[in-house]
Amino acid sequence: MAYKVNYRDVEFNLFDYLKIQDLGQSEKYAGFGKEECSAILGEALKFAQKEIDPLFKKSDQVGCKHEGDKVTAPPGFKEAYHNFAANGFIGMDVPTTYGGMGLPVGLTMAATEFFVGSCIAFSMYSGLTRGSAHLIEAFGSEELAQRFVPNMYGGKWGGTMCLTEPQAGSAVGDLSTVAVKDGDQYKIKGTKIFISSGDHDLTENIIHLVLARVEGDPAGTKGISLFVVPKFRVNPDGSTGEWNDVKTVNIEHKMGIKGSSTCTLSFGDSGNCIGYMLGEQRRGMPMMFQMMNEARIACGLQGAAASSAAYESALDYAKVRTQGGKTLILDYPDVRRMLITMKAYTEGMRALLLYSANLDDKEVVEKDEATKEKYAGRLSLLTPVCKAYCTDMGFKVTELAMQVYGGYGYIAEYPVEQYMRDVKISSIYEGTNGIQALDLIGRKIGQKNGEYFRELYEEMNGFCTKQAAHPAFASEVGSIKKALDQVGQVTMKLAEWGMSGNVLSPQLHAMSYLYNLGDVFVSYLLTDQAVLALAKLEEIWKSQGADNEEKKSKICTENDEARFLEGKVKSARFFVANILPQATARTKAILADDQSPLKIRF
Ligand SMILES: Cc1cc2nc3c(=O)[nH]c(=O)nc-3n(C[C@H](O)[C@H](O)[C@H](O)COP(=O)(O)OP(=O)(O)OC[C@H]3O[C@@H](n4cnc5c(N)ncnc54)[C@H](O)[C@@H]3O)c2cc1C
């Protein structure tokens, strides 16, 4: 079954709702009007369907292999990776200085949904390469950037991020990899585990970004520095030199994303591994956070993309599978409930992620420093929500897809069990979702004395005030306002607990709080989009003289655009009526502050 996506919904978000084509009037994005952006988006979908989708099953069935000192990716990956790079897709949204395309982040995010949705494992290689190259570009010297970055965006060399060690997972500060100064460079020694794209045969060289502690620097995260460590050394003229003493000890056998190599890497076993310090000494963590924040949103996108692919697949299946004589399973209320749940979550996650990507673009083109900072602050606040909400809900949607398929969903011939296995990791890596929730309550909500949070709250509150008497959505808006007030109430409670020295209750309820903020924000976005969709639908009805329910319904059956717009309205209504009330239930539970998890004697 080929990869499918609701392309119109992607376009609706970009061009009707966010109006990214207006960015084309700025100096930075001059020339990227609607036509240009649409053409790029269309090419991206074509590439995903033609070149990446055929790898989806193979990547799972064959997986990666580690034989002797070689790691190989599944058949077809190498050729597709080179074509992917040749199209400029690795560095779509990064500056053109070292070979990027300089496209809007929102457009890149939309295109990346197609790449990720058609095969998460394949998209890992380019994602990590883009992230690590961008880090060198942002913090490295001109010489370092020139030496490494163009070949990475160009697809000749790959990239990784090396944080995790056997004893240092969530607690990165516990790492024990050391760096010893050796002239202008450093000798690196240590072992990193679970390194995605750590070794493979897609590229001639792999450039690792390694967190390590310079000998003598303090323990914990404050003593960590960041190093560029190539698998093969790179000569000053840019040619590939000798092996840099980076050994692949092992690759992991995993539940999903089997086509993405996950490696244990040993650096400097023979005392001969050279690294170049990136940026300042002991500033490794703040720099790595740039890549991690981008990667966290990319993880959220894995959730949303898998969710979308699984939904489309389940919908197609429900339209052909019959039971009980000749009844299509699509006609059973319970199956319809599952399908609309999947649709609403998928559209909600897409809206959340594209809204967030658009904040990045707005920040870039904004001239006023205070407004620029506002956009950056809001993105930083929403990052843990994008990551944890979309990966958890994405997994939930893939599970519903399996349920829609019935027994066939559990069988490997159909794609949904793979979507479910592939996407599960996204809630674990890049900081587990539990850690995201702690980041939200511990750092993000209180950032700049809570100003970013207040502004986000005000945006939602402003929507509720403006649309309180909307003829079609007043009831939904009322529900959102109630749930938003509850978010405010719980935020105050968390602060109150914190100030009275009760640090455990906020941690206990952090995940529920994150889900609540996600549910409320998604309700707002879907309803705001539904207001726009209904206005467009009414124009269609009017232009076609539909003056009664029967005529309107006929148009929605026969006209694709009308059916799409009506579907947007239904997604929003469903989400607010059926999913948002869970936030009210969670609010009640948070405020009751049941201490059993802390008191139980396991
Ligand atoms: C397929 C795969 C690919 C990966 N790719 C990379 C990569 O490219 N680069 C890289 O560096 N790493 C990578 N990782 C590692 C990944 O980021 C870690 O597994 C993850 O950060 C969690 O660390 P851990 O496994 O040690 O779990 P632990 O830190 O032991 O966590 C176990 C549980 O305890 C919870 N927990 C831990 N600390 C706290 C706390 N303070 N408060 C509340 N709960 C807590 C966690 O939420 C989790 O539920 C990858 C892992 C996998 C499986």
XYZ file of C-alpha atoms and ligand atoms in Angstrom:
655
model
C 0.000 0.000 0.000
C 1.645 3.251 -1.154
C 2.376 6.183 1.147
C -0.510 8.657 1.224
C -1.002 11.982 2.934
C -3.769 14.571 3.120
C -1.880 16.969 0.862
C -4.695 19.501 0.911
C -4.473 19.732 4.690
C -0.747 20.450 4.472
C -1.445 23.193 1.915
C -4.330 24.535 4.004
C -2.008 24.934 6.989
C 0.776 26.565 4.996
C -1.065 28.803 2.568
C -4.592 29.378 3.912
C -3.956 29.431 7.642
C -0.343 30.468 8.259
C 0.070 32.242 4.904
C 3.743 31.384 4.608
C 3.713 32.882 1.099
C 3.755 36.321 2.792
C 7.280 35.531 4.002
C 8.261 35.878 0.339
C 7.961 39.651 0.785
C 10.869 39.652 3.235
C 14.485 40.034 2.184
C 15.383 36.664 3.669
C 12.734 34.675 1.782
C 12.402 36.865 -1.308
C 11.183 34.839 -4.228
C 9.377 32.185 -2.174
C 5.793 33.021 -3.004
C 2.954 30.515 -3.097
C 3.790 29.172 -6.532
C 7.433 28.502 -5.684
C 6.621 26.953 -2.304
C 3.894 24.767 -3.856
C 6.297 23.526 -6.523
C 8.876 22.517 -3.903
C 6.230 20.830 -1.764
C 4.964 18.895 -4.771
C 8.488 17.739 -5.651
C 9.046 16.616 -2.076
C 5.891 14.487 -2.109
C 6.842 12.977 -5.462
C 10.273 12.069 -4.112
C 8.807 10.528 -0.974
C 6.347 8.403 -2.931
C 8.709 7.378 -5.703
C 12.064 6.967 -3.977
C 11.525 6.585 -0.230
C 8.269 4.666 0.060
C 9.659 1.588 -1.773
C 12.289 1.345 1.010
C 9.726 1.203 3.833
C 9.154 -2.570 3.998
C 12.678 -3.496 2.942
C 14.159 -1.343 5.675
C 12.252 -3.391 8.245
C 12.732 -6.821 6.715
C 16.456 -6.559 5.941
C 17.551 -3.968 8.508
C 21.153 -2.893 9.026
C 24.025 -5.358 9.108
C 27.334 -5.264 10.988
C 29.899 -7.588 9.473
C 33.618 -7.298 10.196
C 34.317 -3.587 10.432
C 31.484 -2.622 8.063
C 27.933 -1.512 8.739
C 25.538 -1.597 5.811
C 22.137 0.027 5.500
C 19.301 -1.864 3.768
C 19.389 -2.234 -0.027
C 18.376 0.894 -1.915
C 19.181 3.308 0.929
C 22.499 4.435 -0.552
C 21.113 5.312 -3.986
C 18.052 7.032 -2.523
C 20.239 9.007 -0.100
C 22.363 10.323 -2.943
C 19.299 11.324 -4.940
C 17.837 12.927 -1.830
C 21.004 14.987 -1.355
C 21.210 15.848 -5.050
C 17.742 17.403 -4.763
C 19.026 19.646 -1.967
C 16.692 18.053 0.586
C 19.306 17.616 3.363
C 19.809 21.322 3.952
C 16.439 22.687 2.854
C 15.998 25.280 5.603
C 19.624 26.162 6.380
C 21.440 29.184 4.941
C 22.890 28.950 1.450
C 26.422 29.803 2.714
C 27.603 26.184 2.847
C 25.157 24.552 0.491
C 21.767 24.843 2.152
C 18.655 25.936 0.238
C 17.579 28.729 2.594
C 13.885 27.786 2.465
C 11.301 28.730 5.094
C 11.300 26.383 8.091
C 7.529 25.846 7.781
C 7.840 24.690 4.191
C 10.723 22.419 5.148
C 8.724 20.941 8.005
C 5.809 20.209 5.667
C 8.081 18.535 3.098
C 9.843 16.599 5.843
C 6.518 15.149 6.954
C 6.440 13.322 3.600
C 10.033 12.049 3.920
C 9.491 10.860 7.472
C 6.004 9.456 6.877
C 7.177 7.348 3.951
C 10.046 5.787 5.975
C 11.198 7.018 9.391
C 14.359 4.869 9.302
C 15.563 6.401 6.034
C 14.867 9.949 7.219
C 17.095 9.477 10.284
C 20.301 9.634 8.214
C 19.559 12.987 6.616
C 17.991 14.395 9.790
C 21.082 13.780 11.893
C 23.389 14.989 9.133
C 21.442 18.221 8.751
C 21.371 18.799 12.500
C 25.060 18.188 13.084
C 26.158 20.179 10.016
C 23.967 23.061 11.125
C 25.588 22.979 14.556
C 29.083 23.216 13.047
C 27.821 26.012 10.807
C 26.351 27.909 13.750
C 29.197 27.583 16.248
C 32.322 26.506 14.369
C 35.056 28.726 12.969
C 34.881 29.630 9.294
C 37.695 27.140 8.676
C 35.918 24.292 10.497
C 32.599 25.016 8.778
C 34.226 25.202 5.350
C 36.045 21.930 5.950
C 33.024 19.880 7.039
C 29.650 21.420 6.279
C 29.387 21.535 2.443
C 30.119 17.814 2.153
C 27.496 17.063 4.779
C 24.676 19.062 3.163
C 25.880 17.713 -0.175
C 25.374 14.099 0.940
C 29.021 13.029 0.690
C 29.469 12.783 4.463
C 26.981 11.882 7.178
C 26.621 13.276 10.704
C 25.639 12.140 14.208
C 25.071 13.405 17.722
C 26.896 11.428 20.418
C 25.605 12.056 23.926
C 24.514 8.771 25.463
C 26.855 6.476 27.395
C 26.008 3.309 29.296
C 25.810 5.175 32.642
C 24.660 8.520 31.179
C 21.264 8.508 29.465
C 18.785 11.124 30.685
C 21.524 12.398 33.004
C 23.972 13.499 30.292
C 26.088 15.270 32.915
C 27.310 11.866 34.137
C 29.249 11.215 30.925
C 32.816 9.978 31.187
C 34.238 10.509 27.674
C 37.390 12.605 28.027
C 39.229 15.047 25.784
C 42.923 15.751 26.280
C 44.493 18.784 24.632
C 47.003 17.879 21.942
C 48.288 20.982 20.159
C 45.408 22.715 18.340
C 43.190 19.689 18.705
C 42.090 17.125 21.288
C 42.539 13.399 21.780
C 39.132 11.836 22.497
C 38.597 8.669 24.528
C 35.339 7.049 25.553
C 32.362 4.933 24.559
C 29.021 6.186 23.267
C 25.999 3.938 22.927
C 22.763 4.045 20.902
C 24.244 6.385 18.289
C 21.846 6.773 15.361
C 23.584 6.701 11.974
C 26.804 6.033 13.916
C 28.102 3.861 11.099
C 26.751 2.955 7.655
C 27.686 2.749 3.999
C 25.608 5.648 2.647
C 28.446 8.155 2.773
C 32.253 8.187 2.474
C 32.795 9.659 5.905
C 30.786 10.305 9.092
C 31.240 13.418 11.195
C 30.403 12.798 14.849
C 29.499 15.580 17.247
C 30.705 14.240 20.559
C 30.064 15.523 24.065
C 33.133 15.029 26.257
C 34.833 16.559 29.269
C 38.229 18.189 28.916
C 40.561 16.700 31.503
C 40.292 18.699 34.710
C 36.941 20.362 33.907
C 34.213 20.165 36.577
C 31.759 17.292 36.886
C 28.151 17.669 35.694
C 26.723 19.407 32.642
C 28.675 22.632 33.234
C 31.992 20.890 32.524
C 31.018 19.456 29.138
C 32.487 20.547 25.787
C 31.534 19.638 22.228
C 33.860 18.128 19.633
C 33.791 17.471 15.909
C 35.183 13.971 15.477
C 35.358 12.529 11.947
C 35.399 8.785 11.333
C 38.166 9.403 8.802
C 40.411 12.401 9.251
C 39.982 15.255 6.841
C 43.127 16.753 5.303
C 43.474 20.541 5.118
C 42.750 20.390 1.365
C 39.418 18.663 2.170
C 40.458 15.209 0.986
C 39.744 12.174 3.194
C 42.707 11.028 5.267
C 43.472 8.109 7.558
C 41.018 6.291 9.874
C 40.503 8.318 13.063
C 40.332 5.484 15.597
C 36.506 5.493 15.825
C 35.388 1.881 16.073
C 31.891 0.442 15.739
C 31.663 -2.143 18.478
C 28.097 -3.217 17.900
C 24.772 -2.333 16.325
C 21.508 -2.760 18.222
C 18.683 -5.112 17.228
C 15.534 -3.126 17.712
C 11.748 -3.184 17.800
C 11.463 -0.677 14.944
C 13.363 1.710 12.646
C 15.495 -1.300 11.764
C 16.875 0.431 8.689
C 18.424 3.121 10.896
C 21.734 1.930 12.356
C 21.999 2.345 16.146
C 25.648 1.919 17.108
C 27.980 1.536 20.030
C 31.025 3.603 19.118
C 34.392 3.413 20.777
C 36.505 6.537 20.396
C 40.277 6.373 20.816
C 40.830 2.723 21.747
C 44.374 3.074 20.354
C 44.821 6.599 21.721
C 44.651 8.060 18.236
C 41.224 9.704 17.921
C 41.401 13.399 17.111
C 38.598 15.888 17.766
C 38.208 19.604 17.114
C 36.550 21.690 19.779
C 33.367 23.394 18.610
C 32.747 26.815 20.149
C 33.960 27.519 23.653
C 35.215 25.068 26.242
C 32.559 23.970 28.785
C 29.778 25.371 26.557
C 28.967 21.993 25.036
C 25.496 21.621 26.512
C 24.041 25.003 25.460
C 25.328 24.388 21.930
C 24.061 20.829 21.823
C 20.689 22.191 22.914
C 20.366 23.956 19.554
C 20.556 20.585 17.831
C 18.483 18.871 20.504
C 15.696 21.446 20.273
C 15.551 21.042 16.504
C 15.698 17.276 16.969
C 12.903 17.386 19.564
C 10.585 19.078 17.113
C 11.746 16.581 14.482
C 10.770 13.792 16.900
C 7.325 15.352 17.232
C 7.172 15.289 13.455
C 7.929 11.559 13.494
C 4.860 11.141 15.704
C 2.676 13.261 13.444
C 3.985 11.779 10.186
C 3.529 8.173 11.323
C 0.104 9.099 12.628
C -0.882 10.587 9.276
C 0.420 7.629 7.264
C -1.293 5.136 9.590
C -4.590 7.049 9.413
C -4.582 7.183 5.607
C -3.800 3.501 5.465
C -6.552 2.541 7.931
C -9.056 4.758 6.103
C -8.308 3.068 2.772
C -8.669 -0.330 4.400
C -11.986 0.580 6.044
C -13.328 1.567 2.628
C -12.815 -1.907 1.166
C -13.134 -4.348 4.058
C -16.599 -5.824 4.519
C -18.177 -7.742 7.409
C -21.646 -8.924 8.344
C -22.762 -9.657 4.810
C -21.773 -6.739 2.649
C -21.394 -3.955 5.233
C -18.198 -1.965 4.906
C -16.449 -1.696 8.253
C -16.330 2.050 7.486
C -20.058 2.114 8.230
C -19.776 0.820 11.810
C -20.025 3.662 14.364
C -17.115 2.344 16.417
C -14.838 2.225 13.361
C -15.931 5.743 12.414
C -15.122 6.859 15.965
C -11.612 5.449 15.646
C -11.080 7.007 12.219
C -12.219 10.481 13.217
C -10.098 10.271 16.382
C -7.078 9.521 14.185
C -7.989 12.266 11.729
C -8.483 14.889 14.437
C -5.235 14.042 16.258
C -3.294 13.968 12.980
C -4.585 17.357 11.872
C -4.058 18.743 15.357
C -0.445 17.604 15.518
C 0.244 18.922 12.027
C -1.265 22.280 12.992
C 0.813 22.435 16.189
C 4.082 21.592 14.424
C 3.584 23.915 11.477
C 2.511 26.739 13.802
C 5.746 26.172 15.744
C 7.894 26.064 12.596
C 6.261 29.291 11.494
C 7.412 30.945 14.735
C 10.954 30.213 13.605
C 10.313 31.901 10.261
C 8.586 34.878 11.854
C 11.539 35.309 14.178
C 13.982 35.285 11.252
C 12.166 37.934 9.204
C 11.163 40.138 12.152
C 13.171 43.352 12.510
C 12.039 44.424 15.969
C 14.288 42.779 18.578
C 11.608 42.474 21.274
C 9.149 40.788 18.901
C 11.916 38.520 17.611
C 12.616 37.399 21.156
C 8.906 36.808 21.727
C 8.722 34.349 18.810
C 11.872 32.542 19.932
C 10.560 32.319 23.492
C 7.243 30.894 22.393
C 8.964 28.278 20.242
C 11.138 27.297 23.160
C 8.024 26.982 25.372
C 6.209 24.836 22.809
C 9.190 22.573 22.014
C 8.593 20.005 24.814
C 4.868 20.001 23.931
C 5.631 19.370 20.235
C 7.971 16.555 21.206
C 6.060 14.731 23.907
C 2.467 15.396 22.849
C 2.995 14.475 19.199
C 5.058 11.360 19.898
C 2.640 9.987 22.495
C -0.463 10.841 20.469
C 1.263 9.654 17.284
C 1.863 6.251 18.849
C -1.748 6.160 20.045
C -2.978 6.868 16.498
C -0.853 4.065 15.010
C -2.336 1.742 17.635
C -5.844 2.816 16.604
C -4.893 2.128 12.977
C -4.072 -1.442 13.955
C -7.428 -1.717 15.700
C -9.262 -0.507 12.583
C -7.505 -3.193 10.545
C -8.501 -5.900 13.022
C -6.373 -9.073 12.816
C -4.749 -7.976 9.574
C -3.310 -4.958 11.364
C -1.221 -7.301 13.485
C 0.162 -9.048 10.415
C 3.411 -7.896 8.825
C 1.981 -7.891 5.281
C 0.133 -4.677 6.149
C 1.983 -1.489 7.056
C 0.346 -0.391 10.303
C 2.184 -2.689 12.717
C 5.447 -1.285 11.337
C 4.255 2.312 11.735
C 3.509 1.490 15.359
C 6.868 -0.185 16.022
C 8.821 2.471 14.109
C 7.265 5.435 15.879
C 7.535 4.141 19.459
C 11.162 5.228 19.852
C 10.249 8.874 19.265
C 8.810 9.144 22.774
C 12.075 7.814 24.229
C 15.017 9.417 22.457
C 15.935 13.115 22.394
C 15.035 13.275 26.072
C 12.260 10.906 27.141
C 8.763 12.345 27.265
C 8.958 12.318 31.055
C 12.003 14.583 30.806
C 10.116 16.855 28.358
C 7.322 17.285 30.898
C 9.863 18.228 33.573
C 11.455 20.697 31.151
C 8.032 22.250 30.551
C 7.137 22.767 34.198
C 10.645 23.274 35.534
C 12.082 25.650 32.969
C 9.789 26.655 30.139
C 6.677 27.861 31.979
C 8.714 30.117 34.242
C 11.057 31.408 31.502
C 11.402 35.197 31.585
C 9.200 35.325 34.690
C 6.463 33.443 32.888
C 6.123 36.030 30.108
C 6.240 33.566 27.196
C 3.623 31.417 28.867
C 1.406 34.418 29.580
C 1.632 35.512 25.942
C 0.667 32.068 24.679
C -2.185 32.019 27.162
C -3.289 35.453 25.984
C -3.276 34.341 22.348
C -5.686 31.518 23.190
C -7.729 33.714 25.496
C -7.937 36.404 22.795
C -9.290 33.823 20.359
C -11.930 32.774 22.900
C -13.006 36.384 23.443
C -13.117 37.151 19.725
C -15.099 34.046 18.781
C -17.270 33.734 21.923
C -20.422 34.530 19.960
C -19.450 32.815 16.709
C -22.706 31.556 15.129
C -21.296 28.082 14.458
C -18.588 27.559 17.084
C -19.711 29.372 20.247
C -20.129 26.089 22.099
C -16.634 24.827 21.136
C -15.114 28.187 22.051
C -16.852 28.033 25.443
C -15.340 24.595 26.096
C -11.866 25.787 25.101
C -12.177 28.799 27.397
C -13.145 26.549 30.307
C -10.226 24.175 29.682
C -7.852 27.130 29.261
C -8.931 28.575 32.613
C -8.182 25.182 34.139
C -4.678 25.230 32.636
C -4.233 28.614 34.309
C -5.531 27.246 37.605
C -3.166 24.252 37.508
C -0.215 26.464 36.547
C -0.835 28.512 39.693
C -1.099 25.332 41.749
C 2.237 24.032 40.421
C 3.866 27.348 41.323
C 2.262 27.295 44.778
C 3.543 23.763 45.434
C 7.000 24.757 44.242
C 7.113 27.862 46.443
C 6.037 25.920 49.512
C 8.926 23.485 49.008
C 6.782 20.663 47.647
C 8.887 19.645 44.652
C 7.458 16.157 44.222
C 3.822 16.990 43.395
C 4.712 19.137 40.352
C 6.948 16.326 39.049
C 4.215 13.790 39.676
C 1.692 15.719 37.576
C 4.046 17.152 34.940
C 3.026 14.716 32.205
C -0.706 15.328 32.754
C -0.045 19.056 32.661
C 1.802 18.731 29.339
C -1.058 16.703 27.837
C -3.534 19.334 29.048
C -1.601 22.175 27.463
C -1.339 20.101 24.267
C -5.059 19.303 24.199
C -6.080 22.915 24.808
C -3.641 24.370 22.297
C -4.616 21.834 19.637
C -8.315 22.540 20.323
C -7.650 26.228 19.769
C -5.716 25.648 16.523
C -8.255 23.195 15.096
C -11.174 25.464 15.951
C -9.432 28.543 14.583
C -8.813 26.578 11.377
C -12.417 25.388 11.373
C -13.657 28.997 11.505
C -11.635 29.668 8.351
C -12.700 26.401 6.714
C -16.379 27.079 7.342
C -16.106 30.583 5.863
C -14.558 29.072 2.716
C -17.192 26.362 2.595
C -19.969 28.929 2.861
C -18.468 30.764 -0.123
C -18.614 27.550 -2.157
C -22.208 26.907 -1.113
C -23.151 30.477 -1.970
C -21.393 30.452 -5.349
C -23.279 27.260 -6.238
C -26.646 28.500 -5.022
C -26.944 25.930 -2.224
C -29.737 27.431 -0.120
C -30.814 24.339 1.797
C -29.236 21.444 3.698
C -29.845 18.946 0.922
C -27.992 21.013 -1.673
C -25.152 21.750 0.737
C -24.773 18.105 1.543
C -24.741 17.181 -2.165
C -21.916 19.672 -2.773
C -19.917 18.225 0.132
C -20.348 14.751 -1.346
C -19.370 15.672 -4.891
C -16.841 18.490 -4.539
C -13.411 17.499 -3.126
C -12.617 20.936 -1.730
C -16.027 21.223 -0.023
C -15.633 17.735 1.462
C -12.183 18.655 2.756
C -13.451 21.880 4.362
C -16.436 20.136 5.922
C -13.998 17.507 7.241
C -11.933 20.249 8.932
C -15.038 21.512 10.705
C -15.898 17.986 11.848
C -12.338 17.322 13.107
C -12.466 20.423 15.289
C -15.937 19.686 16.662
C -14.979 16.100 17.419
C -11.717 17.041 19.119
C -13.353 19.624 21.363
C -16.339 17.417 22.215
C -14.510 14.118 22.726
C -10.836 14.703 23.458
C -10.679 18.053 25.228
C -12.852 16.860 28.161
C -9.955 14.563 29.083
C -8.097 17.734 30.078
C -10.851 18.593 32.551
C -10.640 15.095 34.032
C -6.853 15.390 34.322
C -7.214 18.803 35.966
C -9.418 17.257 38.625
C -6.859 14.496 39.205
C -3.930 16.934 39.402
C -5.696 19.138 41.923
C -6.657 16.088 44.020
C -2.885 15.388 44.170
C -3.142 11.713 45.031
C 0.195 10.705 46.546
C -0.088 6.921 46.041
C 2.729 6.743 43.454
C 5.081 8.300 46.003
C 3.879 6.242 48.923
C 3.444 2.807 47.404
C 6.022 0.238 48.566
C 7.040 -1.354 45.249
C 16.974 3.632 18.688
C 17.673 4.632 19.562
C 18.367 5.680 18.958
C 19.065 6.589 19.754
N 19.821 7.570 19.147
C 20.661 8.326 19.918
C 21.603 9.205 19.316
O 21.656 9.352 18.097
N 22.464 9.883 20.118
C 22.446 9.750 21.480
O 23.249 10.374 22.149
N 21.538 8.932 22.092
C 20.657 8.219 21.342
N 19.764 7.366 21.936
C 19.714 7.301 23.388
C 18.464 7.943 23.964
O 18.522 9.329 23.797
C 18.369 7.506 25.441
O 17.997 6.139 25.438
C 17.381 8.345 26.224
O 17.900 9.632 26.408
C 17.051 7.753 27.586
O 18.195 7.393 28.287
P 18.271 5.921 28.926
O 17.977 4.950 27.843
O 19.554 5.793 29.648
O 17.071 5.873 29.927
P 17.071 6.384 31.439
O 17.670 7.746 31.516
O 17.624 5.323 32.312
O 15.516 6.529 31.681
C 14.670 5.415 32.089
C 13.341 5.972 32.600
O 13.571 6.818 33.724
C 13.009 8.095 33.488
N 13.872 9.133 34.076
C 15.210 9.263 33.983
N 15.607 10.364 34.627
C 14.505 10.945 35.158
C 14.248 12.108 35.959
N 15.215 12.921 36.335
N 12.973 12.357 36.321
C 11.961 11.573 35.929
N 12.137 10.463 35.184
C 13.395 10.156 34.802
C 12.906 8.244 31.980
O 11.910 9.169 31.578
C 12.591 6.817 31.579
O 11.216 6.595 31.673
C 19.028 6.470 21.165
C 18.304 5.435 21.758
C 17.655 4.512 20.966
C 16.931 3.377 21.645
